[in-house]
JSON list of C-alpha atoms in Angstrom, two decimals:
[
{"chain": "A", "resi": 35, "resn": "MET", "atom": "CA", "xyz": [22.51, 37.90, 133.04]},
{"chain": "A", "resi": 36, "resn": "ASN", "atom": "CA", "xyz": [19.80, 35.99, 131.36]},
{"chain": "A", "resi": 37, "resn": "VAL", "atom": "CA", "xyz": [20.06, 37.04, 127.77]},
{"chain": "A", "resi": 38, "resn": "ALA", "atom": "CA", "xyz": [16.52, 35.68, 127.03]},
{"chain": "A", "resi": 39, "resn": "ARG", "atom": "CA", "xyz": [14.69, 37.29, 130.01]},
{"chain": "A", "resi": 40, "resn": "PHE", "atom": "CA", "xyz": [11.74, 38.44, 127.66]},
{"chain": "A", "resi": 41, "resn": "GLU", "atom": "CA", "xyz": [11.59, 35.35, 125.45]},
{"chain": "A", "resi": 42, "resn": "GLY", "atom": "CA", "xyz": [7.82, 35.10, 124.75]},
{"chain": "A", "resi": 43, "resn": "LYS", "atom": "CA", "xyz": [6.96, 38.41, 126.06]},
{"chain": "A", "resi": 44, "resn": "THR", "atom": "CA", "xyz": [5.71, 41.53, 124.39]},
{"chain": "A", "resi": 45, "resn": "VAL", "atom": "CA", "xyz": [6.57, 44.83, 125.85]},
{"chain": "A", "resi": 46, "resn": "ILE", "atom": "CA", "xyz": [5.27, 48.34, 124.83]},
{"chain": "A", "resi": 47, "resn": "VAL", "atom": "CA", "xyz": [7.84, 51.14, 124.99]},
{"chain": "A", "resi": 48, "resn": "THR", "atom": "CA", "xyz": [6.90, 54.76, 124.50]},
{"chain": "A", "resi": 49, "resn": "GLY", "atom": "CA", "xyz": [9.24, 57.27, 123.30]},
{"chain": "A", "resi": 50, "resn": "ALA", "atom": "CA", "xyz": [11.02, 54.55, 121.71]},
{"chain": "A", "resi": 51, "resn": "GLY", "atom": "CA", "xyz": [12.54, 56.67, 118.88]},
{"chain": "A", "resi": 52, "resn": "SER", "atom": "CA", "xyz": [15.43, 58.21, 120.71]},
{"chain": "A", "resi": 53, "resn": "GLY", "atom": "CA", "xyz": [17.18, 58.47, 124.23]},
{"chain": "A", "resi": 54, "resn": "ILE", "atom": "CA", "xyz": [16.01, 56.09, 126.98]},
{"chain": "A", "resi": 55, "resn": "GLY", "atom": "CA", "xyz": [12.95, 54.71, 125.18]},
{"chain": "A", "resi": 56, "resn": "LYS", "atom": "CA", "xyz": [15.16, 53.70, 122.18]},
{"chain": "A", "resi": 57, "resn": "ALA", "atom": "CA", "xyz": [17.76, 52.13, 124.43]},
{"chain": "A", "resi": 58, "resn": "THR", "atom": "CA", "xyz": [15.06, 50.25, 126.37]},
{"chain": "A", "resi": 59, "resn": "ALA", "atom": "CA", "xyz": [13.38, 48.97, 123.14]},
{"chain": "A", "resi": 60, "resn": "VAL", "atom": "CA", "xyz": [16.67, 47.58, 121.86]},
{"chain": "A", "resi": 61, "resn": "ARG", "atom": "CA", "xyz": [17.67, 46.02, 125.26]},
{"chain": "A", "resi": 62, "resn": "VAL", "atom": "CA", "xyz": [14.36, 44.31, 125.44]},
{"chain": "A", "resi": 63, "resn": "ALA", "atom": "CA", "xyz": [14.45, 43.09, 121.87]},
{"chain": "A", "resi": 64, "resn": "ASN", "atom": "CA", "xyz": [18.01, 41.83, 122.21]},
{"chain": "A", "resi": 65, "resn": "GLU", "atom": "CA", "xyz": [16.85, 39.78, 125.28]},
{"chain": "A", "resi": 66, "resn": "GLY", "atom": "CA", "xyz": [14.23, 38.00, 123.19]},
{"chain": "A", "resi": 67, "resn": "GLY", "atom": "CA", "xyz": [11.16, 40.08, 123.65]},
{"chain": "A", "resi": 68, "resn": "LYS", "atom": "CA", "xyz": [8.75, 41.55, 121.09]},
{"chain": "A", "resi": 69, "resn": "VAL", "atom": "CA", "xyz": [8.69, 45.20, 121.33]},
{"chain": "A", "resi": 70, "resn": "VAL", "atom": "CA", "xyz": [5.77, 47.60, 120.24]},
{"chain": "A", "resi": 71, "resn": "ALA", "atom": "CA", "xyz": [8.00, 50.80, 119.98]},
{"chain": "A", "resi": 72, "resn": "ALA", "atom": "CA", "xyz": [5.97, 53.92, 120.00]},
{"chain": "A", "resi": 73, "resn": "ASP", "atom": "CA", "xyz": [6.99, 57.50, 119.18]},
{"chain": "A", "resi": 74, "resn": "VAL", "atom": "CA", "xyz": [5.52, 60.59, 117.80]},
{"chain": "A", "resi": 75, "resn": "VAL", "atom": "CA", "xyz": [8.38, 61.08, 115.21]},
{"chain": "A", "resi": 76, "resn": "ALA", "atom": "CA", "xyz": [8.21, 58.69, 112.38]},
{"chain": "A", "resi": 77, "resn": "ASP", "atom": "CA", "xyz": [11.82, 59.00, 111.10]},
{"chain": "A", "resi": 78, "resn": "ARG", "atom": "CA", "xyz": [13.12, 58.12, 114.56]},
{"chain": "A", "resi": 79, "resn": "LEU", "atom": "CA", "xyz": [11.25, 54.82, 114.47]},
{"chain": "A", "resi": 80, "resn": "ASP", "atom": "CA", "xyz": [12.58, 54.09, 110.95]},
{"chain": "A", "resi": 81, "resn": "GLU", "atom": "CA", "xyz": [16.12, 54.61, 112.16]},
{"chain": "A", "resi": 82, "resn": "LEU", "atom": "CA", "xyz": [15.27, 52.12, 115.12]},
{"chain": "A", "resi": 83, "resn": "LYS", "atom": "CA", "xyz": [14.11, 49.58, 112.55]},
{"chain": "A", "resi": 84, "resn": "ALA", "atom": "CA", "xyz": [17.02, 50.05, 110.28]},
{"chain": "A", "resi": 85, "resn": "GLU", "atom": "CA", "xyz": [19.66, 49.84, 112.84]},
{"chain": "A", "resi": 86, "resn": "ASN", "atom": "CA", "xyz": [18.20, 46.49, 114.48]},
{"chain": "A", "resi": 87, "resn": "PRO", "atom": "CA", "xyz": [16.92, 44.70, 111.37]},
{"chain": "A", "resi": 88, "resn": "SER", "atom": "CA", "xyz": [16.72, 41.29, 113.00]},
{"chain": "A", "resi": 89, "resn": "ALA", "atom": "CA", "xyz": [14.88, 42.49, 116.14]},
{"chain": "A", "resi": 90, "resn": "ASP", "atom": "CA", "xyz": [11.34, 41.75, 116.67]},
{"chain": "A", "resi": 91, "resn": "ILE", "atom": "CA", "xyz": [10.23, 45.44, 116.88]},
{"chain": "A", "resi": 92, "resn": "VAL", "atom": "CA", "xyz": [6.91, 46.66, 115.77]},
{"chain": "A", "resi": 93, "resn": "THR", "atom": "CA", "xyz": [6.84, 50.55, 115.44]},
{"chain": "A", "resi": 94, "resn": "VAL", "atom": "CA", "xyz": [3.75, 52.63, 115.89]},
{"chain": "A", "resi": 95, "resn": "VAL", "atom": "CA", "xyz": [3.85, 56.42, 114.95]},
{"chain": "A", "resi": 96, "resn": "GLY", "atom": "CA", "xyz": [1.39, 58.10, 117.36]},
{"chain": "A", "resi": 97, "resn": "ASP", "atom": "CA", "xyz": [0.60, 60.81, 119.91]},
{"chain": "A", "resi": 98, "resn": "ILE", "atom": "CA", "xyz": [0.25, 59.24, 123.34]},
{"chain": "A", "resi": 99, "resn": "ARG", "atom": "CA", "xyz": [-2.17, 62.00, 124.29]},
{"chain": "A", "resi": 100, "resn": "SER", "atom": "CA", "xyz": [-4.61, 60.52, 121.52]},
{"chain": "A", "resi": 101, "resn": "ASP", "atom": "CA", "xyz": [-6.94, 57.73, 122.80]},
{"chain": "A", "resi": 102, "resn": "ASP", "atom": "CA", "xyz": [-7.00, 56.45, 119.26]},
{"chain": "A", "resi": 103, "resn": "ASP", "atom": "CA", "xyz": [-3.29, 56.35, 119.15]},
{"chain": "A", "resi": 104, "resn": "ILE", "atom": "CA", "xyz": [-3.02, 54.53, 122.37]},
{"chain": "A", "resi": 105, "resn": "ALA", "atom": "CA", "xyz": [-5.64, 52.01, 120.99]},
{"chain": "A", "resi": 106, "resn": "ALA", "atom": "CA", "xyz": [-3.26, 51.55, 117.81]},
{"chain": "A", "resi": 107, "resn": "ILE", "atom": "CA", "xyz": [-0.28, 50.83, 120.08]},
{"chain": "A", "resi": 108, "resn": "LEU", "atom": "CA", "xyz": [-2.24, 48.16, 121.96]},
{"chain": "A", "resi": 109, "resn": "ALA", "atom": "CA", "xyz": [-3.56, 46.66, 118.77]},
{"chain": "A", "resi": 110, "resn": "ALA", "atom": "CA", "xyz": [-0.01, 46.44, 117.38]},
{"chain": "A", "resi": 111, "resn": "ALA", "atom": "CA", "xyz": [0.86, 44.07, 120.11]},
{"chain": "A", "resi": 112, "resn": "GLY", "atom": "CA", "xyz": [-1.26, 41.55, 118.42]},
{"chain": "A", "resi": 113, "resn": "GLY", "atom": "CA", "xyz": [-2.08, 39.67, 121.65]},
{"chain": "A", "resi": 114, "resn": "PRO", "atom": "CA", "xyz": [-1.37, 39.84, 125.29]},
{"chain": "A", "resi": 115, "resn": "VAL", "atom": "CA", "xyz": [1.12, 42.53, 126.70]},
{"chain": "A", "resi": 116, "resn": "GLN", "atom": "CA", "xyz": [3.31, 41.44, 129.52]},
{"chain": "A", "resi": 117, "resn": "GLY", "atom": "CA", "xyz": [5.23, 44.68, 130.00]},
{"chain": "A", "resi": 118, "resn": "LEU", "atom": "CA", "xyz": [4.88, 48.53, 129.72]},
{"chain": "A", "resi": 119, "resn": "ALA", "atom": "CA", "xyz": [7.73, 51.07, 129.81]},
{"chain": "A", "resi": 120, "resn": "ASN", "atom": "CA", "xyz": [6.22, 54.56, 130.02]},
{"chain": "A", "resi": 121, "resn": "VAL", "atom": "CA", "xyz": [9.19, 56.52, 128.73]},
{"chain": "A", "resi": 122, "resn": "ALA", "atom": "CA", "xyz": [7.91, 59.37, 126.78]},
{"chain": "A", "resi": 123, "resn": "GLY", "atom": "CA", "xyz": [8.18, 62.68, 128.34]},
{"chain": "A", "resi": 124, "resn": "VAL", "atom": "CA", "xyz": [8.38, 66.34, 127.73]},
{"chain": "A", "resi": 125, "resn": "MET", "atom": "CA", "xyz": [10.30, 69.06, 129.71]},
{"chain": "A", "resi": 126, "resn": "ASP", "atom": "CA", "xyz": [8.97, 72.41, 130.88]},
{"chain": "A", "resi": 127, "resn": "SER", "atom": "CA", "xyz": [10.69, 75.90, 130.53]},
{"chain": "A", "resi": 128, "resn": "PHE", "atom": "CA", "xyz": [11.68, 75.97, 134.34]},
{"chain": "A", "resi": 129, "resn": "GLN", "atom": "CA", "xyz": [9.01, 78.48, 135.22]},
{"chain": "A", "resi": 130, "resn": "PRO", "atom": "CA", "xyz": [8.00, 78.67, 138.92]},
{"chain": "A", "resi": 131, "resn": "ALA", "atom": "CA", "xyz": [4.32, 78.92, 139.81]},
{"chain": "A", "resi": 132, "resn": "HIS", "atom": "CA", "xyz": [3.80, 82.56, 139.37]},
{"chain": "A", "resi": 133, "resn": "GLU", "atom": "CA", "xyz": [5.10, 82.44, 135.75]},
{"chain": "A", "resi": 134, "resn": "ILE", "atom": "CA", "xyz": [3.50, 79.31, 134.53]},
{"chain": "A", "resi": 135, "resn": "ASP", "atom": "CA", "xyz": [2.84, 79.09, 130.85]},
{"chain": "A", "resi": 136, "resn": "TRP", "atom": "CA", "xyz": [-0.63, 77.32, 131.23]},
{"chain": "A", "resi": 137, "resn": "ALA", "atom": "CA", "xyz": [-0.62, 76.01, 127.64]},
{"chain": "A", "resi": 138, "resn": "GLN", "atom": "CA", "xyz": [2.61, 74.42, 128.46]},
{"chain": "A", "resi": 139, "resn": "TRP", "atom": "CA", "xyz": [1.36, 73.30, 131.78]},
{"chain": "A", "resi": 140, "resn": "ASP", "atom": "CA", "xyz": [-1.53, 71.36, 130.08]},
{"chain": "A", "resi": 141, "resn": "PHE", "atom": "CA", "xyz": [0.91, 69.80, 127.55]},
{"chain": "A", "resi": 142, "resn": "VAL", "atom": "CA", "xyz": [3.43, 68.55, 130.08]},
{"chain": "A", "resi": 143, "resn": "LEU", "atom": "CA", "xyz": [0.74, 67.09, 132.27]},
{"chain": "A", "resi": 144, "resn": "ALA", "atom": "CA", "xyz": [-1.03, 65.53, 129.28]},
{"chain": "A", "resi": 145, "resn": "VAL", "atom": "CA", "xyz": [2.22, 63.78, 127.98]},
{"chain": "A", "resi": 146, "resn": "ASN", "atom": "CA", "xyz": [3.91, 63.01, 131.24]},
{"chain": "A", "resi": 147, "resn": "LEU", "atom": "CA", "xyz": [0.99, 62.08, 133.61]},
{"chain": "A", "resi": 148, "resn": "THR", "atom": "CA", "xyz": [-2.23, 61.63, 131.74]},
{"chain": "A", "resi": 149, "resn": "ALA", "atom": "CA", "xyz": [-0.84, 59.62, 128.90]},
{"chain": "A", "resi": 150, "resn": "THR", "atom": "CA", "xyz": [1.03, 57.37, 131.38]},
{"chain": "A", "resi": 151, "resn": "ALA", "atom": "CA", "xyz": [-2.16, 56.66, 133.29]},
{"chain": "A", "resi": 152, "resn": "LYS", "atom": "CA", "xyz": [-4.02, 55.96, 129.98]},
{"chain": "A", "resi": 153, "resn": "LEU", "atom": "CA", "xyz": [-1.40, 53.46, 128.64]},
{"chain": "A", "resi": 154, "resn": "MET", "atom": "CA", "xyz": [-1.55, 51.76, 132.09]},
{"chain": "A", "resi": 155, "resn": "ALA", "atom": "CA", "xyz": [-5.41, 51.79, 131.80]},
{"chain": "A", "resi": 156, "resn": "ALA", "atom": "CA", "xyz": [-4.95, 50.18, 128.47]},
{"chain": "A", "resi": 157, "resn": "VAL", "atom": "CA", "xyz": [-2.64, 47.10, 129.32]},
{"chain": "A", "resi": 158, "resn": "LEU", "atom": "CA", "xyz": [-4.17, 46.56, 132.79]},
{"chain": "A", "resi": 159, "resn": "PRO", "atom": "CA", "xyz": [-7.18, 44.49, 131.80]},
{"chain": "A", "resi": 160, "resn": "GLY", "atom": "CA", "xyz": [-5.13, 42.03, 129.92]},
{"chain": "A", "resi": 161, "resn": "MET", "atom": "CA", "xyz": [-2.65, 41.83, 132.72]},
{"chain": "A", "resi": 162, "resn": "LEU", "atom": "CA", "xyz": [-5.47, 41.06, 135.13]},
{"chain": "A", "resi": 163, "resn": "ASP", "atom": "CA", "xyz": [-6.61, 38.29, 133.04]},
{"chain": "A", "resi": 164, "resn": "ALA", "atom": "CA", "xyz": [-3.24, 36.74, 132.95]},
{"chain": "A", "resi": 165, "resn": "ASP", "atom": "CA", "xyz": [-2.60, 37.55, 136.79]},
{"chain": "A", "resi": 166, "resn": "ALA", "atom": "CA", "xyz": [0.79, 38.99, 135.65]},
{"chain": "A", "resi": 167, "resn": "GLY", "atom": "CA", "xyz": [2.45, 41.92, 134.30]},
{"chain": "A", "resi": 168, "resn": "SER", "atom": "CA", "xyz": [5.09, 44.50, 134.86]},
{"chain": "A", "resi": 169, "resn": "ILE", "atom": "CA", "xyz": [4.91, 48.27, 134.35]},
{"chain": "A", "resi": 170, "resn": "VAL", "atom": "CA", "xyz": [7.87, 50.76, 134.70]},
{"chain": "A", "resi": 171, "resn": "ASN", "atom": "CA", "xyz": [6.99, 54.44, 134.75]},
{"chain": "A", "resi": 172, "resn": "VAL", "atom": "CA", "xyz": [9.80, 56.84, 134.13]},
{"chain": "A", "resi": 173, "resn": "SER", "atom": "CA", "xyz": [9.71, 59.77, 136.58]},
{"chain": "A", "resi": 174, "resn": "SER", "atom": "CA", "xyz": [12.78, 61.94, 137.28]},
{"chain": "A", "resi": 175, "resn": "GLU", "atom": "CA", "xyz": [15.07, 63.64, 139.72]},
{"chain": "A", "resi": 176, "resn": "ALA", "atom": "CA", "xyz": [12.32, 66.13, 139.59]},
{"chain": "A", "resi": 177, "resn": "GLY", "atom": "CA", "xyz": [9.98, 63.66, 141.04]},
{"chain": "A", "resi": 178, "resn": "LEU", "atom": "CA", "xyz": [12.00, 63.49, 144.08]},
{"chain": "A", "resi": 179, "resn": "ARG", "atom": "CA", "xyz": [12.90, 67.15, 144.83]},
{"chain": "A", "resi": 180, "resn": "GLY", "atom": "CA", "xyz": [11.88, 70.52, 143.93]},
{"chain": "A", "resi": 181, "resn": "SER", "atom": "CA", "xyz": [15.19, 71.87, 142.52]},
{"chain": "A", "resi": 182, "resn": "ALA", "atom": "CA", "xyz": [15.27, 70.00, 139.21]},
{"chain": "A", "resi": 183, "resn": "ALA", "atom": "CA", "xyz": [12.84, 71.67, 136.96]},
{"chain": "A", "resi": 184, "resn": "GLY", "atom": "CA", "xyz": [9.97, 74.10, 136.63]},
{"chain": "A", "resi": 185, "resn": "ALA", "atom": "CA", "xyz": [6.69, 73.69, 138.38]},
{"chain": "A", "resi": 186, "resn": "ALA", "atom": "CA", "xyz": [4.87, 71.80, 135.62]},
{"chain": "A", "resi": 187, "resn": "TYR", "atom": "CA", "xyz": [7.57, 69.14, 135.06]},
{"chain": "A", "resi": 188, "resn": "THR", "atom": "CA", "xyz": [8.08, 68.72, 138.75]},
{"chain": "A", "resi": 189, "resn": "ALA", "atom": "CA", "xyz": [4.43, 68.38, 139.51]},
{"chain": "A", "resi": 190, "resn": "SER", "atom": "CA", "xyz": [3.85, 65.82, 136.64]},
{"chain": "A", "resi": 191, "resn": "LYS", "atom": "CA", "xyz": [6.87, 63.80, 137.74]},
{"chain": "A", "resi": 192, "resn": "HIS", "atom": "CA", "xyz": [5.98, 63.75, 141.42]},
{"chain": "A", "resi": 193, "resn": "ALA", "atom": "CA", "xyz": [2.40, 62.63, 140.24]},
{"chain": "A", "resi": 194, "resn": "VAL", "atom": "CA", "xyz": [3.81, 59.80, 138.23]},
{"chain": "A", "resi": 195, "resn": "ILE", "atom": "CA", "xyz": [5.43, 58.45, 141.51]},
{"chain": "A", "resi": 196, "resn": "GLY", "atom": "CA", "xyz": [2.06, 58.79, 143.25]},
{"chain": "A", "resi": 197, "resn": "LEU", "atom": "CA", "xyz": [0.19, 56.99, 140.45]},
{"chain": "A", "resi": 198, "resn": "SER", "atom": "CA", "xyz": [2.86, 54.24, 140.32]},
{"chain": "A", "resi": 199, "resn": "LYS", "atom": "CA", "xyz": [2.63, 53.65, 144.18]},
{"chain": "A", "resi": 200, "resn": "ASN", "atom": "CA", "xyz": [-1.15, 53.69, 144.35]},
{"chain": "A", "resi": 201, "resn": "SER", "atom": "CA", "xyz": [-1.09, 51.13, 141.35]},
{"chain": "A", "resi": 202, "resn": "ALA", "atom": "CA", "xyz": [1.42, 49.04, 142.89]},
{"chain": "A", "resi": 203, "resn": "VAL", "atom": "CA", "xyz": [-0.78, 48.55, 146.04]},
{"chain": "A", "resi": 204, "resn": "MET", "atom": "CA", "xyz": [-4.03, 48.15, 143.90]},
{"chain": "A", "resi": 205, "resn": "TYR", "atom": "CA", "xyz": [-2.64, 45.55, 141.68]},
{"chain": "A", "resi": 206, "resn": "GLY", "atom": "CA", "xyz": [0.36, 43.72, 143.68]},
{"chain": "A", "resi": 207, "resn": "LYS", "atom": "CA", "xyz": [-1.92, 40.81, 144.77]},
{"chain": "A", "resi": 208, "resn": "LYS", "atom": "CA", "xyz": [-3.06, 40.28, 141.12]},
{"chain": "A", "resi": 209, "resn": "GLY", "atom": "CA", "xyz": [0.53, 39.62, 140.03]},
{"chain": "A", "resi": 210, "resn": "ILE", "atom": "CA", "xyz": [1.10, 42.94, 138.48]},
{"chain": "A", "resi": 211, "resn": "ARG", "atom": "CA", "xyz": [4.08, 44.97, 139.66]},
{"chain": "A", "resi": 212, "resn": "VAL", "atom": "CA", "xyz": [4.29, 48.84, 139.13]},
{"chain": "A", "resi": 213, "resn": "ASN", "atom": "CA", "xyz": [7.75, 50.45, 139.40]},
{"chain": "A", "resi": 214, "resn": "VAL", "atom": "CA", "xyz": [9.35, 53.76, 138.76]},
{"chain": "A", "resi": 215, "resn": "VAL", "atom": "CA", "xyz": [12.92, 54.76, 137.52]},
{"chain": "A", "resi": 216, "resn": "ALA", "atom": "CA", "xyz": [13.95, 58.34, 138.28]},
{"chain": "A", "resi": 217, "resn": "PRO", "atom": "CA", "xyz": [16.85, 59.53, 136.09]},
{"chain": "A", "resi": 218, "resn": "GLY", "atom": "CA", "xyz": [18.99, 62.35, 136.79]},
{"chain": "A", "resi": 219, "resn": "ALA", "atom": "CA", "xyz": [20.71, 64.09, 133.89]},
{"chain": "A", "resi": 220, "resn": "VAL", "atom": "CA", "xyz": [20.79, 61.84, 130.72]},
{"chain": "A", "resi": 221, "resn": "GLN", "atom": "CA", "xyz": [22.22, 62.39, 127.31]},
{"chain": "A", "resi": 222, "resn": "THR", "atom": "CA", "xyz": [18.92, 62.66, 125.40]},
{"chain": "A", "resi": 223, "resn": "ASN", "atom": "CA", "xyz": [17.19, 64.94, 123.04]},
{"chain": "A", "resi": 224, "resn": "ILE", "atom": "CA", "xyz": [14.71, 66.41, 125.45]},
{"chain": "A", "resi": 225, "resn": "GLN", "atom": "CA", "xyz": [14.76, 70.16, 124.97]},
{"chain": "A", "resi": 226, "resn": "ALA", "atom": "CA", "xyz": [14.78, 72.50, 128.13]},
{"chain": "A", "resi": 227, "resn": "SER", "atom": "CA", "xyz": [15.45, 76.13, 128.43]},
{"chain": "A", "resi": 228, "resn": "PHE", "atom": "CA", "xyz": [15.37, 78.71, 131.23]},
{"chain": "A", "resi": 229, "resn": "ALA", "atom": "CA", "xyz": [12.45, 81.02, 130.56]},
{"chain": "A", "resi": 230, "resn": "SER", "atom": "CA", "xyz": [12.46, 82.35, 133.90]},
{"chain": "A", "resi": 231, "resn": "ALA", "atom": "CA", "xyz": [15.17, 84.89, 135.49]},
{"chain": "A", "resi": 232, "resn": "LEU", "atom": "CA", "xyz": [14.19, 83.59, 138.97]},
{"chain": "A", "resi": 233, "resn": "ALA", "atom": "CA", "xyz": [14.69, 79.99, 137.92]},
{"chain": "A", "resi": 234, "resn": "GLY", "atom": "CA", "xyz": [18.10, 81.07, 136.47]},
{"chain": "A", "resi": 235, "resn": "GLU", "atom": "CA", "xyz": [18.99, 82.64, 139.69]},
{"chain": "A", "resi": 236, "resn": "VAL", "atom": "CA", "xyz": [17.78, 80.06, 142.02]},
{"chain": "A", "resi": 237, "resn": "LEU", "atom": "CA", "xyz": [18.39, 76.73, 140.30]},
{"chain": "A", "resi": 238, "resn": "GLY", "atom": "CA", "xyz": [21.23, 77.62, 137.93]},
{"chain": "A", "resi": 239, "resn": "PRO", "atom": "CA", "xyz": [23.79, 77.59, 140.80]},
{"chain": "A", "resi": 240, "resn": "LEU", "atom": "CA", "xyz": [22.45, 74.51, 142.38]},
{"chain": "A", "resi": 241, "resn": "MET", "atom": "CA", "xyz": [22.54, 72.40, 139.18]},
{"chain": "A", "resi": 242, "resn": "GLN", "atom": "CA", "xyz": [26.14, 73.51, 138.72]},
{"chain": "A", "resi": 243, "resn": "VAL", "atom": "CA", "xyz": [27.02, 72.13, 142.19]},
{"chain": "A", "resi": 244, "resn": "VAL", "atom": "CA", "xyz": [24.91, 69.03, 142.62]},
{"chain": "A", "resi": 245, "resn": "ILE", "atom": "CA", "xyz": [24.51, 67.28, 139.35]},
{"chain": "A", "resi": 246, "resn": "PRO", "atom": "CA", "xyz": [26.93, 64.39, 139.43]},
{"chain": "A", "resi": 247, "resn": "GLY", "atom": "CA", "xyz": [27.29, 63.98, 135.81]},
{"chain": "A", "resi": 248, "resn": "VAL", "atom": "CA", "xyz": [25.41, 62.94, 132.69]},
{"chain": "A", "resi": 249, "resn": "ALA", "atom": "CA", "xyz": [24.32, 59.32, 132.03]},
{"chain": "A", "resi": 250, "resn": "GLN", "atom": "CA", "xyz": [23.98, 57.47, 128.84]},
{"chain": "A", "resi": 251, "resn": "PRO", "atom": "CA", "xyz": [20.55, 56.29, 127.93]},
{"chain": "A", "resi": 252, "resn": "GLU", "atom": "CA", "xyz": [21.71, 52.62, 128.07]},
{"chain": "A", "resi": 253, "resn": "GLU", "atom": "CA", "xyz": [22.43, 52.90, 131.65]},
{"chain": "A", "resi": 254, "resn": "LEU", "atom": "CA", "xyz": [18.86, 53.88, 132.25]},
{"chain": "A", "resi": 255, "resn": "ALA", "atom": "CA", "xyz": [17.68, 51.26, 130.01]},
{"chain": "A", "resi": 256, "resn": "ALA", "atom": "CA", "xyz": [19.43, 48.61, 132.22]},
{"chain": "A", "resi": 257, "resn": "SER", "atom": "CA", "xyz": [17.46, 49.48, 135.05]},
{"chain": "A", "resi": 258, "resn": "ILE", "atom": "CA", "xyz": [14.01, 49.64, 133.22]},
{"chain": "A", "resi": 259, "resn": "ALA", "atom": "CA", "xyz": [14.78, 46.12, 131.80]},
{"chain": "A", "resi": 260, "resn": "TRP", "atom": "CA", "xyz": [15.53, 44.64, 135.18]},
{"chain": "A", "resi": 261, "resn": "LEU", "atom": "CA", "xyz": [12.24, 46.12, 136.62]},
{"chain": "A", "resi": 262, "resn": "LEU", "atom": "CA", "xyz": [10.40, 44.79, 133.70]},
{"chain": "A", "resi": 263, "resn": "SER", "atom": "CA", "xyz": [11.88, 41.22, 133.98]},
{"chain": "A", "resi": 264, "resn": "ASP", "atom": "CA", "xyz": [11.23, 38.61, 136.46]},
{"chain": "A", "resi": 265, "resn": "ASP", "atom": "CA", "xyz": [14.59, 39.24, 137.90]},
{"chain": "A", "resi": 266, "resn": "SER", "atom": "CA", "xyz": [12.99, 41.94, 140.07]},
{"chain": "A", "resi": 267, "resn": "SER", "atom": "CA", "xyz": [9.99, 39.60, 140.95]},
{"chain": "A", "resi": 268, "resn": "ASN", "atom": "CA", "xyz": [10.03, 40.83, 144.59]},
{"chain": "A", "resi": 269, "resn": "VAL", "atom": "CA", "xyz": [10.12, 44.48, 143.75]},
{"chain": "A", "resi": 270, "resn": "ASN", "atom": "CA", "xyz": [6.99, 46.43, 143.61]},
{"chain": "A", "resi": 271, "resn": "GLY", "atom": "CA", "xyz": [6.09, 50.11, 144.37]},
{"chain": "A", "resi": 272, "resn": "ALA", "atom": "CA", "xyz": [9.74, 51.08, 144.37]},
{"chain": "A", "resi": 273, "resn": "VAL", "atom": "CA", "xyz": [11.33, 54.32, 143.07]},
{"chain": "A", "resi": 274, "resn": "LEU", "atom": "CA", "xyz": [14.94, 53.48, 141.55]},
{"chain": "A", "resi": 275, "resn": "ALA", "atom": "CA", "xyz": [16.94, 56.62, 141.60]},
{"chain": "A", "resi": 276, "resn": "ASN", "atom": "CA", "xyz": [19.26, 56.09, 138.61]},
{"chain": "A", "resi": 277, "resn": "ASP", "atom": "CA", "xyz": [21.03, 59.44, 138.92]},
{"chain": "A", "resi": 278, "resn": "GLY", "atom": "CA", "xyz": [24.67, 58.94, 139.79]},
{"chain": "A", "resi": 279, "resn": "GLY", "atom": "CA", "xyz": [24.05, 59.80, 143.53]},
{"chain": "A", "resi": 280, "resn": "TRP", "atom": "CA", "xyz": [22.22, 63.08, 142.83]},
{"chain": "A", "resi": 281, "resn": "SER", "atom": "CA", "xyz": [19.33, 62.01, 145.06]},
{"chain": "A", "resi": 282, "resn": "ALA", "atom": "CA", "xyz": [21.80, 61.37, 147.93]},
{"chain": "A", "resi": 283, "resn": "VAL", "atom": "CA", "xyz": [23.19, 64.85, 147.95]}
]
């Protein structure tokens, strides 16, 4: 592995205060990159900085649903952005369509899909100017099947894949690659609860049988860093299932 794969590059990582986002931010910084680490929780970003004092990490506390906060994230880069890892996400409460909590639906779609699209829109003009760039969007096993979450989360993560594939086609000949990582079960602090008896009845037994195991955030960060780097220069529009084989079941 080239330990300086990101030397001279600036990469924005959302959800960087914990879990997959934090592991990705640390990995990119350790490989020579400047990281703009964004998260909605200030204490988590303070811990990230304290734990990595020599890393080139600029932290931005902000809500990626906010246009102003997205602008602040872009401004913190202080120049061209070569990479974007859209990691931040929220879970639903496993409600099927007839039980959707519409306030939660709006929140989940706003964070998981709309903010992902807006962050892409923010970095793409600079990437187009440079004829180069790499974007990695985090979907989920729920983006590949209907048995991993509720209707809101499943819809949002399927849509992230569609957004990414469309963008891969639109920008591929401009030197910009857009790929997806689809995690399975990962040891993170994302909160999820079964608020539906139907979901518990239908999905509970399935999850006990088919989930191969729980991955560590660093295992996902390895895939994200690879897709962000020039090591994957011929990969565009791909959906990489980093799920321990769940998608093969």
